[in-house]
Protein backbone atom coordinates (compact mmCIF):
# COMPACT_ATOMS: atom_id res chain seq x y z
CA UNK A 1 0.00 0.00 0.00
CA UNK A 2 1.22 3.46 -0.86
CA UNK A 3 2.38 5.44 2.17
CA UNK A 4 0.91 8.86 2.76
CA UNK A 5 4.34 10.47 2.50
CA UNK A 6 4.57 9.34 -1.14
CA UNK A 7 1.29 11.06 -2.09
CA UNK A 8 1.94 14.46 -3.69
CA UNK A 9 0.90 17.54 -1.76
CA UNK A 10 -1.55 20.16 -2.99
CA UNK A 11 -1.29 23.84 -2.13
CA UNK A 12 -4.43 25.93 -1.87
CA UNK A 13 -5.23 27.29 -5.36
CA UNK A 14 -6.61 30.67 -4.27
CA UNK A 15 -5.82 33.66 -2.13
CA UNK A 16 -8.25 34.53 0.68
CA UNK A 17 -11.31 36.44 -0.57
CA UNK A 18 -11.51 39.30 1.94
CA UNK A 19 -13.69 42.24 0.88
CA UNK A 20 -13.22 45.60 2.53
CA UNK A 21 -15.31 45.79 5.71
CA UNK A 22 -15.63 42.00 5.99
CA UNK A 23 -18.00 41.29 8.89
CA UNK A 24 -18.37 37.54 8.49
CA UNK A 25 -15.65 35.03 7.55
CA UNK A 26 -16.67 31.63 6.21
CA UNK A 27 -14.12 28.82 6.41
CA UNK A 28 -14.20 25.41 4.79
CA UNK A 29 -11.44 22.83 4.83
CA UNK A 30 -9.90 22.76 1.32
CA UNK A 31 -11.25 22.93 -2.26
CA UNK A 32 -12.17 19.71 -4.07
CA UNK A 33 -9.89 18.43 -6.81
CA UNK A 34 -9.93 20.52 -9.98
CA UNK A 35 -11.98 18.08 -12.06
CA UNK A 36 -14.91 18.76 -9.72
CA UNK A 37 -14.93 22.53 -10.31
CA UNK A 38 -17.58 24.36 -12.31
CA UNK A 39 -15.89 27.72 -11.60
CA UNK A 40 -12.55 29.00 -10.34
CA UNK A 41 -13.83 30.18 -6.94
CA UNK A 42 -14.86 28.92 -3.53
CA UNK A 43 -17.45 26.13 -3.24
CA UNK A 44 -16.89 25.30 -6.93
CA UNK A 45 -18.50 21.86 -7.05
CA UNK A 46 -21.89 22.14 -8.76
CA UNK A 47 -23.17 19.48 -6.35
CA UNK A 48 -22.27 21.66 -3.36
CA UNK A 49 -25.25 23.71 -2.17
CA UNK A 50 -23.56 26.72 -0.53
CA UNK A 51 -24.58 29.17 -3.26
CA UNK A 52 -28.09 27.70 -3.28
CA UNK A 53 -28.23 28.32 0.48
CA UNK A 54 -27.20 31.94 -0.09
CA UNK A 55 -29.81 32.24 -2.83
CA UNK A 56 -32.59 30.91 -0.59
CA UNK A 57 -31.60 32.97 2.45
CA UNK A 58 -31.01 36.30 0.70
CA UNK A 59 -33.35 36.15 -2.30
CA UNK A 60 -35.84 33.38 -1.57
CA UNK A 61 -34.61 31.46 -4.63
CA UNK A 62 -32.20 28.51 -4.52
CA UNK A 63 -31.42 29.05 -8.22
CA UNK A 64 -30.52 32.73 -7.88
CA UNK A 65 -26.79 32.12 -8.46
CA UNK A 66 -27.20 29.01 -10.64
CA UNK A 67 -26.67 28.92 -14.40
CA UNK A 68 -28.84 25.89 -15.04
CA UNK A 69 -27.97 25.49 -18.72
CA UNK A 70 -24.23 25.51 -18.13
CA UNK A 71 -24.45 23.63 -14.83
CA UNK A 72 -22.35 26.33 -13.19
CA UNK A 73 -22.64 29.15 -10.68
CA UNK A 74 -22.73 32.85 -11.58
CA UNK A 75 -19.37 33.80 -10.13
CA UNK A 76 -19.58 37.51 -10.95
CA UNK A 77 -22.91 37.89 -9.17
CA UNK A 78 -21.65 35.87 -6.22
CA UNK A 79 -18.55 38.03 -5.80
CA UNK A 80 -20.59 41.25 -6.07
CA UNK A 81 -22.98 39.99 -3.39
CA UNK A 82 -20.14 38.98 -1.07
CA UNK A 83 -18.49 42.38 -1.40
CA UNK A 84 -21.75 44.19 -0.81
CA UNK A 85 -22.62 42.08 2.20
CA UNK A 86 -19.12 41.95 3.73
CA UNK A 87 -18.51 38.20 3.53
CA UNK A 88 -14.98 36.81 3.44
CA UNK A 89 -14.09 33.29 2.28
CA UNK A 90 -11.15 30.99 2.81
CA UNK A 91 -10.23 27.58 4.20
CA UNK A 92 -8.41 26.18 7.21
CA UNK A 93 -5.83 24.07 5.33
CA UNK A 94 -3.11 25.58 3.15
CA UNK A 95 -1.32 22.39 2.04
CA UNK A 96 -2.88 18.91 2.02
CA UNK A 97 -2.53 15.37 0.75
CA UNK A 98 -5.55 13.53 -0.60
CA UNK A 99 -5.23 10.03 0.84
CA UNK A 100 -7.96 8.89 -1.57
CA UNK A 101 -9.34 10.45 -4.72
CA UNK A 102 -12.43 11.94 -3.06
CA UNK A 103 -13.70 15.35 -1.98
CA UNK A 104 -14.35 14.11 1.55
CA UNK A 105 -12.74 15.84 4.52
CA UNK A 106 -11.93 12.47 6.07
CA UNK A 107 -9.58 11.76 3.16
CA UNK A 108 -7.62 15.00 3.61
CA UNK A 109 -4.31 14.92 5.45
CA UNK A 110 -3.47 18.49 6.49
CA UNK A 111 0.23 19.12 5.88
CA UNK A 112 0.15 22.84 6.67
CA UNK A 113 -2.81 24.64 8.27
CA UNK A 114 -3.69 28.25 7.52
CA UNK A 115 -2.42 30.85 10.00
CA UNK A 116 -5.88 31.74 11.24
CA UNK A 117 -4.69 34.44 13.63
CA UNK A 118 -2.93 36.30 10.80
CA UNK A 119 -5.99 35.84 8.58
CA UNK A 120 -8.36 37.38 11.11
CA UNK A 121 -5.98 40.26 11.79
CA UNK A 122 -6.39 41.24 8.12
CA UNK A 123 -10.12 41.86 8.63
CA UNK A 124 -10.45 44.05 11.75
CA UNK A 125 -14.22 44.59 11.34
CA UNK A 126 -14.96 40.86 11.34
CA UNK A 127 -16.97 39.76 14.36
CA UNK A 128 -18.02 36.23 13.42
CA UNK A 129 -16.48 33.15 11.82
CA UNK A 130 -18.42 30.26 10.31
CA UNK A 131 -16.99 26.78 9.85
CA UNK A 132 -18.91 24.60 7.42
CA UNK A 133 -17.50 21.15 8.12
CA UNK A 134 -15.99 19.02 10.86
CA UNK A 135 -12.35 19.25 9.75
CA UNK A 136 -12.54 23.04 9.48
CA UNK A 137 -14.10 23.18 12.94
CA UNK A 138 -11.44 20.85 14.35
CA UNK A 139 -8.61 22.96 12.95
CA UNK A 140 -10.11 26.27 14.03
CA UNK A 141 -10.94 25.14 17.56
CA UNK A 142 -7.48 23.57 17.99
CA UNK A 143 -5.76 26.74 16.73
CA UNK A 144 -7.53 28.97 19.26
CA UNK A 145 -7.80 26.38 22.05
CA UNK A 146 -11.58 26.66 22.31
CA UNK A 147 -14.48 24.24 22.65
CA UNK A 148 -16.36 23.31 19.52
CA UNK A 149 -19.92 24.56 19.19
CA UNK A 150 -22.67 22.15 18.26
CA UNK A 151 -24.07 22.39 14.73
CA UNK A 152 -26.25 25.49 14.50
CA UNK A 153 -24.71 27.08 17.62
CA UNK A 154 -21.77 29.34 18.45
CA UNK A 155 -19.07 29.88 21.06
CA UNK A 156 -17.23 33.08 21.92
CA UNK A 157 -13.49 33.34 21.49
CA UNK A 158 -10.85 36.03 21.79
CA UNK A 159 -8.30 37.13 19.23
CA UNK A 160 -5.15 38.94 20.25
CA UNK A 161 -4.80 41.85 17.84
CA UNK A 162 -1.50 42.93 16.33
CA UNK A 163 -1.13 45.64 18.99
CA UNK A 164 -1.73 43.13 21.78
CA UNK A 165 -5.31 44.08 22.63
CA UNK A 166 -8.20 41.59 22.81
CA UNK A 167 -10.93 41.32 20.17
CA UNK A 168 -14.12 39.42 20.86
CA UNK A 169 -15.55 37.17 18.13
CA UNK A 170 -17.94 34.27 17.71
CA UNK A 171 -17.35 30.91 16.05
CA UNK A 172 -20.47 29.46 14.44
CA UNK A 173 -20.64 25.80 13.42
CA UNK A 174 -23.14 25.50 10.59
CA UNK A 175 -24.42 22.49 8.61
CA UNK A 176 -22.16 21.43 5.78
CA UNK A 177 -23.31 22.51 2.33
CA UNK A 178 -22.16 19.17 0.92
CA UNK A 179 -24.97 16.92 -0.26
CA UNK A 180 -23.32 14.14 1.71
CA UNK A 181 -24.52 15.93 4.86
CA UNK A 182 -27.91 14.38 5.72
CA UNK A 183 -30.16 17.45 5.78
CA UNK A 184 -32.53 18.88 3.18
CA UNK A 185 -31.54 22.11 1.44
CA UNK A 186 -34.45 24.08 2.89
CA UNK A 187 -33.54 22.98 6.41
CA UNK A 188 -29.89 23.93 5.89
CA UNK A 189 -30.98 27.36 4.65
CA UNK A 190 -33.21 27.76 7.70
CA UNK A 191 -30.18 27.09 9.91
CA UNK A 192 -28.15 29.77 8.13
CA UNK A 193 -30.94 32.35 7.97
CA UNK A 194 -30.57 33.86 11.51
CA UNK A 195 -26.80 34.13 11.04
CA UNK A 196 -27.18 35.89 7.69
CA UNK A 197 -29.90 38.17 9.08
CA UNK A 198 -27.55 39.28 11.85
CA UNK A 199 -24.35 39.81 9.87
CA UNK A 200 -25.15 40.24 6.18
CA UNK A 201 -27.44 43.24 5.99
CA UNK A 202 -26.48 45.71 3.26
CA UNK A 203 -25.66 49.28 4.25
CA UNK A 204 -29.06 50.56 3.11
CA UNK A 205 -30.79 47.79 5.05
CA UNK A 206 -28.78 48.65 8.16
CA UNK A 207 -29.98 52.25 7.98
CA UNK A 208 -33.68 51.33 7.87
CSV table of N, CA and C in Angstrom, one decimal, residues 54-122:
chain,number,residue,atom,x,y,z
A,54,UNK,N,-27.2,30.5,0.0
A,54,UNK,CA,-27.2,31.9,-0.1
A,54,UNK,C,-28.4,32.5,-0.9
A,55,UNK,N,-28.7,31.8,-2.0
A,55,UNK,CA,-29.8,32.2,-2.8
A,55,UNK,C,-31.1,32.2,-2.1
A,56,UNK,N,-31.4,31.1,-1.4
A,56,UNK,CA,-32.6,30.9,-0.6
A,56,UNK,C,-32.7,31.9,0.5
A,57,UNK,N,-31.6,32.1,1.3
A,57,UNK,CA,-31.6,33.0,2.5
A,57,UNK,C,-31.7,34.4,2.1
A,58,UNK,N,-31.1,34.9,1.0
A,58,UNK,CA,-31.0,36.3,0.7
A,58,UNK,C,-32.0,36.7,-0.3
A,59,UNK,N,-32.5,35.8,-1.2
A,59,UNK,CA,-33.4,36.1,-2.3
A,59,UNK,C,-34.6,35.3,-2.4
A,60,UNK,N,-34.7,34.3,-1.5
A,60,UNK,CA,-35.8,33.4,-1.6
A,60,UNK,C,-35.9,32.5,-2.8
A,61,UNK,N,-34.7,32.2,-3.4
A,61,UNK,CA,-34.6,31.5,-4.6
A,61,UNK,C,-33.3,30.7,-4.6
A,62,UNK,N,-33.4,29.4,-4.5
A,62,UNK,CA,-32.2,28.5,-4.5
A,62,UNK,C,-31.4,28.6,-5.8
A,63,UNK,N,-32.1,29.0,-6.9
A,63,UNK,CA,-31.4,29.0,-8.2
A,63,UNK,C,-30.9,30.4,-8.6
A,64,UNK,N,-30.9,31.3,-7.6
A,64,UNK,CA,-30.5,32.7,-7.9
A,64,UNK,C,-29.1,32.8,-8.5
A,65,UNK,N,-28.2,32.1,-8.0
A,65,UNK,CA,-26.8,32.1,-8.5
A,65,UNK,C,-26.4,30.9,-9.4
A,66,UNK,N,-27.4,30.2,-9.8
A,66,UNK,CA,-27.2,29.0,-10.6
A,66,UNK,C,-27.5,29.3,-12.1
A,67,UNK,N,-26.5,28.9,-12.9
A,67,UNK,CA,-26.7,28.9,-14.4
A,67,UNK,C,-27.1,27.5,-14.8
A,68,UNK,N,-28.3,27.3,-14.9
A,68,UNK,CA,-28.8,25.9,-15.0
A,68,UNK,C,-28.3,25.3,-16.3
A,69,UNK,N,-28.4,26.0,-17.4
A,69,UNK,CA,-28.0,25.5,-18.7
A,69,UNK,C,-26.5,25.0,-18.7
A,70,UNK,N,-25.7,25.8,-18.1
A,70,UNK,CA,-24.2,25.5,-18.1
A,70,UNK,C,-23.8,24.6,-16.9
A,71,UNK,N,-24.7,24.4,-16.0
A,71,UNK,CA,-24.4,23.6,-14.8
A,71,UNK,C,-23.3,24.3,-14.1
A,72,UNK,N,-23.4,25.5,-13.8
A,72,UNK,CA,-22.4,26.3,-13.2
A,72,UNK,C,-23.0,27.4,-12.3
A,73,UNK,N,-22.2,28.0,-11.5
A,73,UNK,CA,-22.6,29.2,-10.7
A,73,UNK,C,-22.2,30.5,-11.3
A,74,UNK,N,-23.0,31.5,-11.0
A,74,UNK,CA,-22.7,32.9,-11.6
A,74,UNK,C,-21.7,33.6,-10.7
A,75,UNK,N,-20.4,33.3,-11.0
A,75,UNK,CA,-19.4,33.8,-10.1
A,75,UNK,C,-19.4,35.3,-10.0
A,76,UNK,N,-19.6,36.1,-11.1
A,76,UNK,CA,-19.6,37.5,-10.9
A,76,UNK,C,-20.6,38.0,-10.0
A,77,UNK,N,-21.8,37.5,-10.1
A,77,UNK,CA,-22.9,37.9,-9.2
A,77,UNK,C,-22.6,37.5,-7.7
A,78,UNK,N,-22.0,36.3,-7.6
A,78,UNK,CA,-21.7,35.9,-6.2
A,78,UNK,C,-20.6,36.8,-5.6
A,79,UNK,N,-19.6,37.1,-6.3
A,79,UNK,CA,-18.5,38.0,-5.8
A,79,UNK,C,-19.1,39.4,-5.5
A,80,UNK,N,-20.0,39.9,-6.3
A,80,UNK,CA,-20.6,41.2,-6.1
A,80,UNK,C,-21.4,41.2,-4.8
A,81,UNK,N,-22.2,40.1,-4.6
A,81,UNK,CA,-23.0,40.0,-3.4
A,81,UNK,C,-22.1,39.9,-2.2
A,82,UNK,N,-21.0,39.1,-2.2
A,82,UNK,CA,-20.1,39.0,-1.1
A,82,UNK,C,-19.5,40.3,-0.7
A,83,UNK,N,-19.1,41.1,-1.7
A,83,UNK,CA,-18.5,42.4,-1.4
A,83,UNK,C,-19.5,43.3,-0.8
A,84,UNK,N,-20.7,43.3,-1.3
A,84,UNK,CA,-21.8,44.2,-0.8
A,84,UNK,C,-22.1,43.8,0.6
A,85,UNK,N,-22.2,42.6,0.9
A,85,UNK,CA,-22.6,42.1,2.2
A,85,UNK,C,-21.5,42.0,3.2
A,86,UNK,N,-20.2,42.0,2.8
A,86,UNK,CA,-19.1,41.9,3.7
A,86,UNK,C,-18.8,40.5,4.2
A,87,UNK,N,-18.8,39.6,3.2
A,87,UNK,CA,-18.5,38.2,3.5
A,87,UNK,C,-17.1,37.8,3.0
A,88,UNK,N,-16.3,37.3,3.8
A,88,UNK,CA,-15.0,36.8,3.4
A,88,UNK,C,-15.0,35.3,3.3
A,89,UNK,N,-14.1,34.7,2.5
A,89,UNK,CA,-14.1,33.3,2.3
A,89,UNK,C,-12.6,32.8,2.3
A,90,UNK,N,-12.4,31.7,3.0
A,90,UNK,CA,-11.1,31.0,2.8
A,90,UNK,C,-11.3,29.6,3.4
A,91,UNK,N,-10.2,28.9,3.7
A,91,UNK,CA,-10.2,27.6,4.2
A,91,UNK,C,-9.2,27.5,5.4
A,92,UNK,N,-9.3,26.4,6.0
A,92,UNK,CA,-8.4,26.2,7.2
A,92,UNK,C,-7.1,25.4,6.9
A,93,UNK,N,-7.0,24.8,5.7
A,93,UNK,CA,-5.8,24.1,5.3
A,93,UNK,C,-5.2,24.8,4.1
A,94,UNK,N,-3.9,24.9,4.2
A,94,UNK,CA,-3.1,25.6,3.2
A,94,UNK,C,-2.5,24.5,2.2
A,95,UNK,N,-2.0,23.5,2.8
A,95,UNK,CA,-1.3,22.4,2.0
A,95,UNK,C,-1.9,21.1,2.6
A,96,UNK,N,-2.3,20.2,1.6
A,96,UNK,CA,-2.9,18.9,2.0
A,96,UNK,C,-2.4,17.8,1.1
A,97,UNK,N,-2.6,16.6,1.6
A,97,UNK,CA,-2.5,15.4,0.7
A,97,UNK,C,-3.9,14.7,0.7
A,98,UNK,N,-4.3,14.3,-0.5
A,98,UNK,CA,-5.6,13.5,-0.6
A,98,UNK,C,-5.2,12.0,-0.5
A,99,UNK,N,-5.6,11.4,0.6
A,99,UNK,CA,-5.2,10.0,0.8
A,99,UNK,C,-6.0,9.1,-0.1
A,100,UNK,N,-7.2,9.6,-0.6
A,100,UNK,CA,-8.0,8.9,-1.6
A,100,UNK,C,-8.5,9.9,-2.5
A,101,UNK,N,-8.9,9.5,-3.7
A,101,UNK,CA,-9.3,10.4,-4.7
A,101,UNK,C,-10.8,10.8,-4.5
A,102,UNK,N,-11.1,11.5,-3.4
A,102,UNK,CA,-12.4,11.9,-3.1
A,102,UNK,C,-12.4,13.4,-2.6
A,103,UNK,N,-13.6,14.0,-2.5
A,103,UNK,CA,-13.7,15.4,-2.0
A,103,UNK,C,-14.0,15.4,-0.5
A,104,UNK,N,-14.0,14.2,0.1
A,104,UNK,CA,-14.4,14.1,1.5
A,104,UNK,C,-13.3,14.6,2.5
A,105,UNK,N,-13.7,15.3,3.5
A,105,UNK,CA,-12.7,15.8,4.5
A,105,UNK,C,-12.0,14.7,5.2
A,106,UNK,N,-12.6,13.6,5.4
A,106,UNK,CA,-11.9,12.5,6.1
A,106,UNK,C,-10.7,11.9,5.3
A,107,UNK,N,-10.7,12.2,4.0
A,107,UNK,CA,-9.6,11.8,3.2
A,107,UNK,C,-8.5,12.9,2.9
A,108,UNK,N,-8.6,13.9,3.7
A,108,UNK,CA,-7.6,15.0,3.6
A,108,UNK,C,-6.6,14.9,4.8
A,109,UNK,N,-5.4,14.8,4.4
A,109,UNK,CA,-4.3,14.9,5.5
A,109,UNK,C,-3.8,16.4,5.4
A,110,UNK,N,-3.9,17.1,6.5
A,110,UNK,CA,-3.5,18.5,6.5
A,110,UNK,C,-2.0,18.5,6.7
A,111,UNK,N,-1.2,19.0,5.8
A,111,UNK,CA,0.2,19.1,5.9
A,111,UNK,C,0.6,20.5,6.5
A,112,UNK,N,-0.1,21.5,6.1
A,112,UNK,CA,0.1,22.8,6.7
A,112,UNK,C,-1.2,23.6,6.8
A,113,UNK,N,-1.6,23.9,8.1
A,113,UNK,CA,-2.8,24.6,8.3
A,113,UNK,C,-2.6,26.1,7.9
A,114,UNK,N,-3.7,26.8,7.7
A,114,UNK,CA,-3.7,28.2,7.5
A,114,UNK,C,-3.4,28.9,8.8
A,115,UNK,N,-2.7,30.0,8.8
A,115,UNK,CA,-2.4,30.8,10.0
A,115,UNK,C,-3.7,31.7,10.2
A,116,UNK,N,-4.6,31.1,11.1
A,116,UNK,CA,-5.9,31.7,11.2
A,116,UNK,C,-5.8,33.1,12.0
A,117,UNK,N,-4.9,33.2,12.9
A,117,UNK,CA,-4.7,34.4,13.6
A,117,UNK,C,-4.3,35.6,12.7
A,118,UNK,N,-3.3,35.3,11.8
A,118,UNK,CA,-2.9,36.3,10.8
A,118,UNK,C,-4.1,36.6,9.9
A,119,UNK,N,-4.9,35.6,9.5
A,119,UNK,CA,-6.0,35.8,8.6
A,119,UNK,C,-7.0,36.8,9.2
A,120,UNK,N,-7.4,36.5,10.4
A,120,UNK,CA,-8.4,37.4,11.1
A,120,UNK,C,-7.8,38.8,11.4
A,121,UNK,N,-6.5,38.9,11.6
A,121,UNK,CA,-6.0,40.3,11.8
A,121,UNK,C,-6.1,41.1,10.5
A,122,UNK,N,-6.2,40.5,9.4
A,122,UNK,CA,-6.4,41.2,8.1
A,122,UNK,C,-7.8,41.8,8.0
